[in-house]
Amino acid sequence: MENKTKFINLNGKGIFSSGDSHIEKPFTVQREFSYTLIFVQEDEPEDLFSYQFDISAIWSLSGQLEDGRDILADQLMVAKTGGIEKYIEFTPLASVVIGQSSHSPILEVRYPLVGMFDGEFSIEEFGWTIEVLKSDDNASNTKRQSEAWRVPMEGLTLRLKKTRTTLDEYHEKAREIMLLLSLATGNGVTSYRQIAYFDAQRTMEVWCKMTGDAFGPGAVVPDFQFGQFLKQVLPVWRQWRPDIKSQARLAIIYINLSGAGYLDIRLFQISQAWEFLATSWMQKDKLSDSECDLRKRIMASYHDWKNEHPKADPTGNWGSRITFPFKWPMARRQIESLAESGRINLSKIGLDFEALKKTRDSVAHTGKMTANQKGNYQLLAAAQFGLQLLLLAKLGYSGLVVTAKDGIKGSVPIDEYFQGW
C-alpha cells in the first residue's frame, strides 16, 4: 500500500463517538495527496441524519476496513454536511491509524518521501540500515506533476531497519534523515505516512503529516551522492548539541522556504537565516575604534540637546534610533565571520552582504526592491547557495556540489568554493 502515492479510497464500518454519543455507520476514507477525509452517507431521513451528528463536536472513529484492518482516528472535525444529500465529511485533526500495533519486534519502518524523486541508495550507519527505494509509481512523472501543480507529492520511499528499536526511535531517525536530505536536495523532504512492519502479515500504517514540505531552490548535492552525503554528515550531526541542531533545522527550513513565492519575501527569509545563524553560532562583534568614537560624539550631541530640551523625547526613542545604524557593522562582521568559519569564498559565489542588506531594507521600509531585478535574483541565489555550502561544510561533507553555468548543470568538488582553493 505504501506505493499508492496519489489517491486512496478505503471502505469500512465503525463507531463514531463524541461524549455520550455513539453512532455506528459505514464510511469511506479518501486520501488525495496530503489531504484525508472520512465520508459518511446514509439513506435515513434528513432530519434524523442531521440530528445524529453534532457539527460543533469533536468525534472519534473506531472501526474496521473491508480488508479486515482496524482503523482509529481520535480527533475528527465535521468539515462539511450535505443537507438534503445527507452526508457528513470529517477532517482528521490528528493521525489516522490503520492496522494494529504488536508486541512483536519491529522488523522495519517505511516512510514514503514527499518531495524526493531521485537518488536511491543503501547504506549502513551506526547500526542502522538506511535505504531510499523506488516506488511502483514512476517517480519522474510524479516529480513533473508535483512541480507543475505546485503540490507536494510522494516519490521515493525511505526504509529503515535496526534491531531492538522502538517506533519513536524510528521516527526520530527518520526525521533526522529527512531534514538532512532536505538540505542536500534543496527541497522540503518529509513524509505523510509511516508504515511499521512487525511480521509478514502484521503492519501498522499511520497517516500523519510531518512538517517541511516547502518547494526549495534545488539540489546542492548531486543525487548520486546522497548515500555518501549521509554517511559523512550523520556522525557529525549526532555530536551536535540540541540547540545547534535546532538552529540548523531552522536554517534549512528557511533556505527551502526562500525557494518559492514573491522575490521580496524570499530575500527577506534568506537574510534572516544568515543573521540568526550568525547570532547563534558566532561571538558578538564589537565596534571599531573609529566607530566607537563616532558613536560617542553622536550620543554626546544627543545628551547636550536633551539637556536643552528636557521634555523632548521622554521615552528615549530618538536616542535609541540614532544609534541603531551602529548595529549593522557588528552584524555584518558577525555574518562574515560565520562564512569564514566554514571557509566559504564569498567572492567566488558572488555574495555581497551589503547588497543583501540594502535590498532587504528596501523591502522592509518601502515595500519595494532595488530596480535591478536580475541582480536581485542573482543575489538570492548566491545567498541560498552560500548558506547551503556553509551547512555542508559544518557537517563535514567533502563530496561534490551542484553548480549551474549558462543554464547547464554540473558538479564540482565542494573544496572549489572554499578559501585558499
Short mmCIF file of C-alpha atoms in Angstrom, two decimals:
data_model
loop_
_atom_site.label_atom_id
_atom_site.label_comp_id
_atom_site.label_asym_id
_atom_site.label_seq_id
_atom_site.Cartn_x
_atom_site.Cartn_y
_atom_site.Cartn_z
CA MET A 1 0.00 0.00 0.00
CA GLU A 2 2.97 2.34 0.51
CA ASN A 3 3.26 2.90 -3.24
CA LYS A 4 -0.23 4.30 -3.88
CA THR A 5 1.05 7.81 -3.75
CA LYS A 6 -1.80 9.97 -5.01
CA PHE A 7 -5.29 8.59 -4.38
CA ILE A 8 -6.51 6.12 -1.78
CA ASN A 9 -10.12 5.05 -1.27
CA LEU A 10 -10.98 2.66 1.58
CA ASN A 11 -14.40 1.49 2.76
CA GLY A 12 -15.33 0.24 6.20
CA LYS A 13 -17.74 0.32 9.10
CA GLY A 14 -17.23 1.68 12.59
CA ILE A 15 -18.46 3.63 15.57
CA PHE A 16 -18.27 7.42 15.64
CA SER A 17 -18.14 8.73 19.22
CA SER A 18 -18.39 12.13 20.87
CA GLY A 19 -19.15 12.39 24.57
CA ASP A 20 -22.16 10.14 25.23
CA SER A 21 -22.99 9.81 21.53
CA HIS A 22 -22.01 6.59 19.77
CA ILE A 23 -23.17 6.10 16.18
CA GLU A 24 -22.35 3.07 14.05
CA LYS A 25 -22.07 3.90 10.36
CA PRO A 26 -20.43 2.70 7.16
CA PHE A 27 -17.78 5.14 5.93
CA THR A 28 -15.26 5.82 3.21
CA VAL A 29 -11.74 7.08 3.86
CA GLN A 30 -10.46 9.18 0.98
CA ARG A 31 -6.89 10.35 0.68
CA GLU A 32 -5.68 12.68 -2.07
CA PHE A 33 -2.06 13.82 -1.82
CA SER A 34 -1.75 15.01 1.80
CA TYR A 35 -5.48 15.51 2.38
CA THR A 36 -7.60 12.95 4.21
CA LEU A 37 -11.40 12.93 4.51
CA ILE A 38 -13.71 10.45 6.21
CA PHE A 39 -17.03 10.44 4.42
CA VAL A 40 -20.35 9.14 5.82
CA GLN A 41 -23.54 8.86 3.78
CA GLU A 42 -26.87 7.21 4.62
CA ASP A 43 -30.40 6.79 3.27
CA GLU A 44 -32.01 7.84 6.56
CA PRO A 45 -34.47 10.76 6.71
CA GLU A 46 -32.70 14.13 6.54
CA ASP A 47 -33.78 15.35 9.98
CA LEU A 48 -32.70 12.14 11.71
CA PHE A 49 -29.33 12.03 9.97
CA SER A 50 -28.54 15.69 10.73
CA TYR A 51 -29.65 15.31 14.34
CA GLN A 52 -27.30 12.41 14.99
CA PHE A 53 -24.06 14.31 14.35
CA ASP A 54 -23.32 17.44 16.37
CA ILE A 55 -21.34 19.52 13.89
CA SER A 56 -19.67 21.55 16.66
CA ALA A 57 -18.30 18.48 18.46
CA ILE A 58 -15.02 16.62 18.04
CA TRP A 59 -15.56 13.00 17.09
CA SER A 60 -13.51 9.82 17.09
CA LEU A 61 -13.75 6.71 14.94
CA SER A 62 -13.06 3.10 15.82
CA GLY A 63 -13.83 0.64 13.05
CA GLN A 64 -12.73 -1.94 10.56
CA LEU A 65 -11.98 -1.69 6.86
CA GLU A 66 -13.33 -4.12 4.29
CA ASP A 67 -9.87 -5.71 4.03
CA GLY A 68 -10.04 -6.62 7.74
CA ARG A 69 -7.66 -4.00 9.11
CA ASP A 70 -8.62 -1.88 12.09
CA ILE A 71 -8.83 1.90 11.78
CA LEU A 72 -8.64 4.50 14.55
CA ALA A 73 -8.95 8.27 14.39
CA ASP A 74 -9.12 10.17 17.67
CA GLN A 75 -9.86 13.74 16.60
CA LEU A 76 -12.32 14.31 13.77
CA MET A 77 -13.84 17.68 12.96
CA VAL A 78 -17.01 17.99 10.90
CA ALA A 79 -15.82 19.80 7.78
CA LYS A 80 -18.95 19.72 5.66
CA THR A 81 -22.54 18.49 5.70
CA GLY A 82 -24.56 17.74 2.61
CA GLY A 83 -28.05 18.85 3.65
CA ILE A 84 -30.61 17.00 1.55
CA GLU A 85 -27.83 14.83 0.16
CA LYS A 86 -27.38 13.50 3.69
CA TYR A 87 -23.64 13.18 4.04
CA ILE A 88 -21.01 14.23 6.57
CA GLU A 89 -17.34 14.86 5.83
CA PHE A 90 -14.86 14.63 8.70
CA THR A 91 -11.36 16.09 8.62
CA PRO A 92 -8.78 14.43 10.93
CA LEU A 93 -7.06 16.89 13.26
CA ALA A 94 -4.55 14.24 14.35
CA SER A 95 -3.27 10.96 12.96
CA VAL A 96 -5.30 8.18 11.37
CA VAL A 97 -4.03 4.70 12.32
CA ILE A 98 -4.69 1.72 10.06
CA GLY A 99 -3.80 -1.73 11.38
CA GLN A 100 -2.65 -2.62 14.88
CA SER A 101 0.49 -2.32 16.90
CA SER A 102 2.07 -5.55 18.06
CA HIS A 103 4.20 -6.81 20.91
CA SER A 104 6.42 -8.43 18.28
CA PRO A 105 9.66 -6.62 17.45
CA ILE A 106 9.53 -4.09 14.63
CA LEU A 107 11.23 -5.51 11.55
CA GLU A 108 11.39 -2.25 9.62
CA VAL A 109 9.57 1.03 9.04
CA ARG A 110 8.95 2.67 5.68
CA TYR A 111 8.35 6.34 5.02
CA PRO A 112 7.03 7.34 1.57
CA LEU A 113 9.01 10.51 0.96
CA VAL A 114 7.28 13.69 -0.11
CA GLY A 115 9.49 15.96 -2.22
CA MET A 116 12.22 13.44 -3.12
CA PHE A 117 12.11 11.75 -6.52
CA ASP A 118 15.74 10.94 -7.43
CA GLY A 119 18.72 9.40 -5.69
CA GLU A 120 18.18 5.82 -4.50
CA PHE A 121 20.88 4.45 -2.18
CA SER A 122 21.56 1.92 0.57
CA ILE A 123 24.00 2.44 3.44
CA GLU A 124 24.79 1.01 6.88
CA GLU A 125 25.34 3.62 9.56
CA PHE A 126 25.68 3.24 13.35
CA GLY A 127 23.67 0.01 13.40
CA TRP A 128 21.01 1.31 11.04
CA THR A 129 20.20 0.06 7.56
CA ILE A 130 19.15 3.17 5.65
CA GLU A 131 17.73 2.77 2.16
CA VAL A 132 15.92 5.06 -0.23
CA LEU A 133 13.98 2.93 -2.70
CA LYS A 134 11.91 3.40 -5.83
CA SER A 135 8.15 3.06 -5.54
CA ASP A 136 5.91 1.29 -8.03
CA ASP A 137 4.83 4.66 -9.40
CA ASN A 138 7.01 6.44 -11.95
CA ALA A 139 8.90 8.93 -9.78
CA SER A 140 9.92 11.07 -12.76
CA ASN A 141 6.30 11.53 -13.84
CA THR A 142 5.28 12.27 -10.27
CA LYS A 143 8.04 14.85 -10.00
CA ARG A 144 6.83 16.63 -13.12
CA GLN A 145 3.27 16.64 -11.80
CA SER A 146 4.37 17.95 -8.40
CA GLU A 147 6.34 20.80 -9.98
CA ALA A 148 3.61 21.65 -12.49
CA TRP A 149 0.77 21.59 -9.96
CA ARG A 150 2.87 23.00 -7.09
CA VAL A 151 1.56 20.20 -4.89
CA PRO A 152 3.88 18.18 -2.60
CA MET A 153 3.71 14.53 -3.69
CA GLU A 154 5.26 11.21 -2.72
CA GLY A 155 8.19 9.93 -4.74
CA LEU A 156 10.81 7.57 -3.31
CA THR A 157 10.50 5.60 -0.05
CA LEU A 158 12.80 5.68 2.97
CA ARG A 159 13.29 2.23 4.54
CA LEU A 160 14.85 1.92 8.00
CA LYS A 161 15.91 -1.21 9.88
CA LYS A 162 17.52 -1.64 13.28
CA THR A 163 17.08 -4.40 15.84
CA ARG A 164 15.63 -3.70 19.28
CA THR A 165 14.41 -0.25 18.32
CA THR A 166 11.16 1.44 19.36
CA LEU A 167 8.77 3.13 16.95
CA ASP A 168 9.57 6.52 18.49
CA GLU A 169 13.28 5.90 17.83
CA TYR A 170 12.47 5.00 14.23
CA HIS A 171 10.51 8.23 13.80
CA GLU A 172 13.29 10.31 15.37
CA LYS A 173 15.84 8.77 13.00
CA ALA A 174 13.55 9.32 10.01
CA ARG A 175 13.05 13.00 10.87
CA GLU A 176 16.82 13.43 11.18
CA ILE A 177 17.44 11.82 7.78
CA MET A 178 14.62 13.73 6.08
CA LEU A 179 15.96 17.03 7.42
CA LEU A 180 19.46 16.33 6.12
CA LEU A 181 18.05 15.21 2.77
CA SER A 182 16.09 18.48 2.69
CA LEU A 183 19.45 20.25 2.78
CA ALA A 184 21.03 18.02 0.13
CA THR A 185 18.07 18.08 -2.26
CA GLY A 186 17.35 21.78 -1.72
CA ASN A 187 13.71 20.82 -1.31
CA GLY A 188 11.48 20.01 1.64
CA VAL A 189 11.64 16.22 2.20
CA THR A 190 9.06 14.85 4.59
CA SER A 191 6.51 12.04 4.99
CA TYR A 192 2.74 11.96 5.28
CA ARG A 193 2.55 8.23 6.03
CA GLN A 194 4.62 5.88 8.19
CA ILE A 195 4.31 2.09 7.83
CA ALA A 196 5.68 -0.24 10.52
CA TYR A 197 6.20 -3.93 9.70
CA PHE A 198 6.03 -6.35 12.62
CA ASP A 199 5.98 -9.56 10.54
CA ALA A 200 4.95 -10.69 7.10
CA GLN A 201 1.24 -10.27 7.92
CA ARG A 202 1.01 -7.52 10.52
CA THR A 203 1.54 -3.85 9.71
CA MET A 204 0.52 -0.54 11.22
CA GLU A 205 0.16 2.47 8.93
CA VAL A 206 -0.12 5.96 10.37
CA TRP A 207 -1.30 8.88 8.29
CA CYS A 208 0.29 11.86 9.96
CA LYS A 209 1.59 14.86 8.04
CA MET A 210 5.11 15.72 9.16
CA THR A 211 6.27 19.29 8.57
CA GLY A 212 8.78 20.51 6.00
CA ASP A 213 7.30 20.13 2.52
CA ALA A 214 8.33 23.52 1.07
CA PHE A 215 9.45 23.79 -2.56
CA GLY A 216 13.12 24.75 -2.24
CA PRO A 217 15.74 26.32 -4.54
CA GLY A 218 17.07 22.98 -5.81
CA ALA A 219 19.71 20.37 -5.07
CA VAL A 220 23.14 21.31 -3.76
CA VAL A 221 24.37 17.68 -3.60
CA PRO A 222 24.14 15.51 -6.75
CA ASP A 223 21.53 12.78 -6.31
CA PHE A 224 24.08 10.01 -6.99
CA GLN A 225 25.98 11.14 -3.88
CA PHE A 226 23.11 11.19 -1.37
CA GLY A 227 24.28 7.97 0.28
CA GLN A 228 27.85 9.24 0.65
CA PHE A 229 26.47 12.54 1.92
CA LEU A 230 24.55 10.85 4.75
CA LYS A 231 27.48 8.62 5.70
CA GLN A 232 29.67 11.70 6.09
CA VAL A 233 27.27 14.04 7.87
CA LEU A 234 25.28 11.75 10.21
CA PRO A 235 28.25 11.15 12.60
CA VAL A 236 28.79 14.92 12.86
CA TRP A 237 25.07 15.57 13.33
CA ARG A 238 24.99 13.10 16.25
CA GLN A 239 27.70 15.09 18.04
CA TRP A 240 25.94 18.44 17.78
CA ARG A 241 24.19 19.88 20.80
CA PRO A 242 20.38 20.10 20.65
CA ASP A 243 20.49 23.90 20.33
CA ILE A 244 22.90 23.70 17.36
CA LYS A 245 20.64 21.12 15.70
CA SER A 246 17.60 23.31 16.28
CA GLN A 247 19.27 26.33 14.68
CA ALA A 248 20.49 24.27 11.71
CA ARG A 249 17.00 22.82 11.27
CA LEU A 250 15.51 26.31 11.18
CA ALA A 251 18.12 27.47 8.67
CA ILE A 252 17.34 24.54 6.34
CA ILE A 253 13.64 25.34 6.58
CA TYR A 254 14.31 29.00 5.72
CA ILE A 255 16.51 28.06 2.76
CA ASN A 256 13.73 25.95 1.29
CA LEU A 257 11.01 28.48 2.12
CA SER A 258 13.02 31.04 0.15
CA GLY A 259 12.76 28.82 -2.93
CA ALA A 260 9.24 29.92 -3.85
CA GLY A 261 6.95 32.89 -3.51
CA TYR A 262 7.39 36.62 -4.02
CA LEU A 263 11.01 37.64 -4.54
CA ASP A 264 10.94 40.26 -1.78
CA ILE A 265 9.78 37.70 0.81
CA ARG A 266 12.35 35.17 -0.38
CA LEU A 267 15.18 37.70 0.04
CA PHE A 268 13.89 38.57 3.49
CA GLN A 269 13.79 34.88 4.52
CA ILE A 270 17.32 34.05 3.37
CA SER A 271 18.67 37.22 5.03
CA GLN A 272 17.04 36.21 8.30
CA ALA A 273 18.60 32.75 8.09
CA TRP A 274 22.12 34.17 7.74
CA GLU A 275 21.53 36.65 10.56
CA PHE A 276 20.09 34.27 13.16
CA LEU A 277 22.77 31.65 12.48
CA ALA A 278 25.49 34.27 12.88
CA THR A 279 23.92 35.48 16.12
CA SER A 280 23.61 31.92 17.44
CA TRP A 281 26.91 30.42 16.30
CA MET A 282 29.38 33.32 16.43
CA GLN A 283 30.62 35.64 19.16
CA LYS A 284 29.15 39.11 19.21
CA ASP A 285 31.35 41.58 17.37
CA LYS A 286 32.49 44.97 18.67
CA LEU A 287 32.64 48.39 17.08
CA SER A 288 35.99 49.54 15.76
CA ASP A 289 37.78 52.44 17.46
CA SER A 290 36.62 54.90 14.81
CA GLU A 291 33.03 53.62 15.03
CA CYS A 292 33.12 53.89 18.83
CA ASP A 293 34.43 57.45 18.57
CA LEU A 294 31.66 58.46 16.16
CA ARG A 295 29.01 56.87 18.35
CA LYS A 296 30.30 58.71 21.42
CA ARG A 297 30.21 62.04 19.59
CA ILE A 298 26.66 61.46 18.38
CA MET A 299 25.49 60.47 21.85
CA ALA A 300 27.25 63.48 23.40
CA SER A 301 25.40 65.77 20.98
CA TYR A 302 22.16 64.00 21.81
CA HIS A 303 22.71 64.47 25.57
CA ASP A 304 23.51 68.17 25.06
CA TRP A 305 20.32 68.58 23.09
CA LYS A 306 18.37 66.65 25.75
CA ASN A 307 19.67 68.97 28.48
CA GLU A 308 18.50 71.96 26.46
CA HIS A 309 15.10 70.34 25.78
CA PRO A 310 14.37 68.14 28.83
CA LYS A 311 10.75 67.50 27.86
CA ALA A 312 11.66 66.25 24.39
CA ASP A 313 11.97 62.53 23.66
CA PRO A 314 10.67 61.43 27.10
CA THR A 315 10.94 57.72 26.28
CA GLY A 316 14.42 57.92 24.74
CA ASN A 317 13.09 56.64 21.43
CA TRP A 318 15.05 59.13 19.32
CA GLY A 319 18.22 58.39 21.23
CA SER A 320 17.96 54.69 20.51
CA ARG A 321 17.15 55.30 16.85
CA ILE A 322 20.18 57.47 16.16
CA THR A 323 22.48 54.73 17.45
CA PHE A 324 20.67 51.91 15.65
CA PRO A 325 22.84 52.15 12.47
CA PHE A 326 25.86 51.09 14.52
CA LYS A 327 24.36 47.62 14.93
CA TRP A 328 24.82 46.72 11.26
CA PRO A 329 28.65 46.93 11.10
CA MET A 330 28.81 44.49 14.01
CA ALA A 331 26.15 42.23 12.50
CA ARG A 332 27.88 42.26 9.09
CA ARG A 333 31.23 41.27 10.57
CA GLN A 334 29.47 38.56 12.58
CA ILE A 335 27.88 37.17 9.40
CA GLU A 336 31.20 37.38 7.56
CA SER A 337 32.85 35.53 10.45
CA LEU A 338 30.20 32.83 10.11
CA ALA A 339 31.06 32.42 6.42
CA GLU A 340 34.78 32.39 7.24
CA SER A 341 34.21 29.70 9.88
CA GLY A 342 33.08 27.45 7.02
CA ARG A 343 35.89 28.75 4.75
CA ILE A 344 33.27 29.93 2.23
CA ASN A 345 34.75 32.04 -0.57
CA LEU A 346 32.11 34.77 -0.75
CA SER A 347 33.59 36.49 -3.78
CA LYS A 348 33.58 33.26 -5.79
CA ILE A 349 29.87 32.68 -5.20
CA GLY A 350 29.11 36.38 -5.70
CA LEU A 351 27.63 37.03 -2.26
CA ASP A 352 27.73 40.64 -1.03
CA PHE A 353 26.12 41.08 2.38
CA GLU A 354 25.96 44.86 1.99
CA ALA A 355 23.93 44.45 -1.19
CA LEU A 356 21.74 41.85 0.50
CA LYS A 357 21.04 44.21 3.40
CA LYS A 358 20.31 47.11 1.06
CA THR A 359 17.76 45.05 -0.84
CA ARG A 360 16.20 43.65 2.33
CA ASP A 361 15.95 47.10 3.93
CA SER A 362 14.39 48.49 0.79
CA VAL A 363 11.69 45.84 1.04
CA ALA A 364 11.17 46.35 4.77
CA HIS A 365 10.95 50.15 4.70
CA THR A 366 9.41 50.94 1.32
CA GLY A 367 7.80 47.70 0.19
CA LYS A 368 9.92 47.92 -2.97
CA MET A 369 13.15 46.32 -4.11
CA THR A 370 16.04 47.89 -5.91
CA ALA A 371 15.46 48.36 -9.64
CA ASN A 372 17.96 45.71 -10.73
CA GLN A 373 15.61 42.70 -10.95
CA LYS A 374 18.20 40.36 -12.48
CA GLY A 375 20.71 41.34 -9.82
CA ASN A 376 18.16 40.64 -7.10
CA TYR A 377 17.62 37.08 -8.35
CA GLN A 378 21.38 36.54 -8.56
CA LEU A 379 21.75 37.86 -5.02
CA LEU A 380 19.05 35.48 -3.78
CA ALA A 381 20.70 32.50 -5.50
CA ALA A 382 24.12 33.41 -4.06
CA ALA A 383 22.71 33.77 -0.53
CA GLN A 384 20.91 30.42 -0.80
CA PHE A 385 23.92 28.60 -2.24
CA GLY A 386 26.28 30.18 0.27
CA LEU A 387 24.19 29.06 3.23
CA GLN A 388 23.83 25.57 1.80
CA LEU A 389 27.63 25.40 1.41
CA LEU A 390 28.13 26.64 4.95
CA LEU A 391 25.89 23.95 6.45
CA LEU A 392 27.54 21.26 4.32
CA ALA A 393 30.96 22.43 5.47
CA LYS A 394 29.91 22.49 9.13
CA LEU A 395 28.54 18.95 8.75
CA GLY A 396 31.84 17.70 7.32
CA TYR A 397 30.68 16.96 3.78
CA SER A 398 33.58 16.71 1.32
CA GLY A 399 31.97 15.43 -1.87
CA LEU A 400 30.58 17.09 -4.97
CA VAL A 401 28.15 20.00 -5.14
CA VAL A 402 25.78 21.01 -7.91
CA THR A 403 26.66 24.05 -10.00
CA ALA A 404 24.97 25.81 -12.88
CA LYS A 405 26.66 27.91 -15.55
CA ASP A 406 24.87 29.38 -18.54
CA GLY A 407 21.87 27.24 -17.67
CA ILE A 408 23.87 23.99 -17.74
CA LYS A 409 24.08 21.99 -14.50
CA GLY A 410 27.20 20.16 -13.45
CA SER A 411 29.06 19.19 -10.29
CA VAL A 412 32.41 20.12 -8.78
CA PRO A 413 34.22 19.31 -5.53
CA ILE A 414 32.91 21.44 -2.68
CA ASP A 415 36.51 22.49 -1.94
CA GLU A 416 36.42 24.73 -5.02
CA TYR A 417 34.20 27.11 -3.07
CA PHE A 418 36.47 27.19 -0.03
CA GLN A 419 39.02 29.90 0.69
CA GLY A 420 42.55 29.05 -0.36
CA TRP A 421 41.48 26.76 -3.21
#
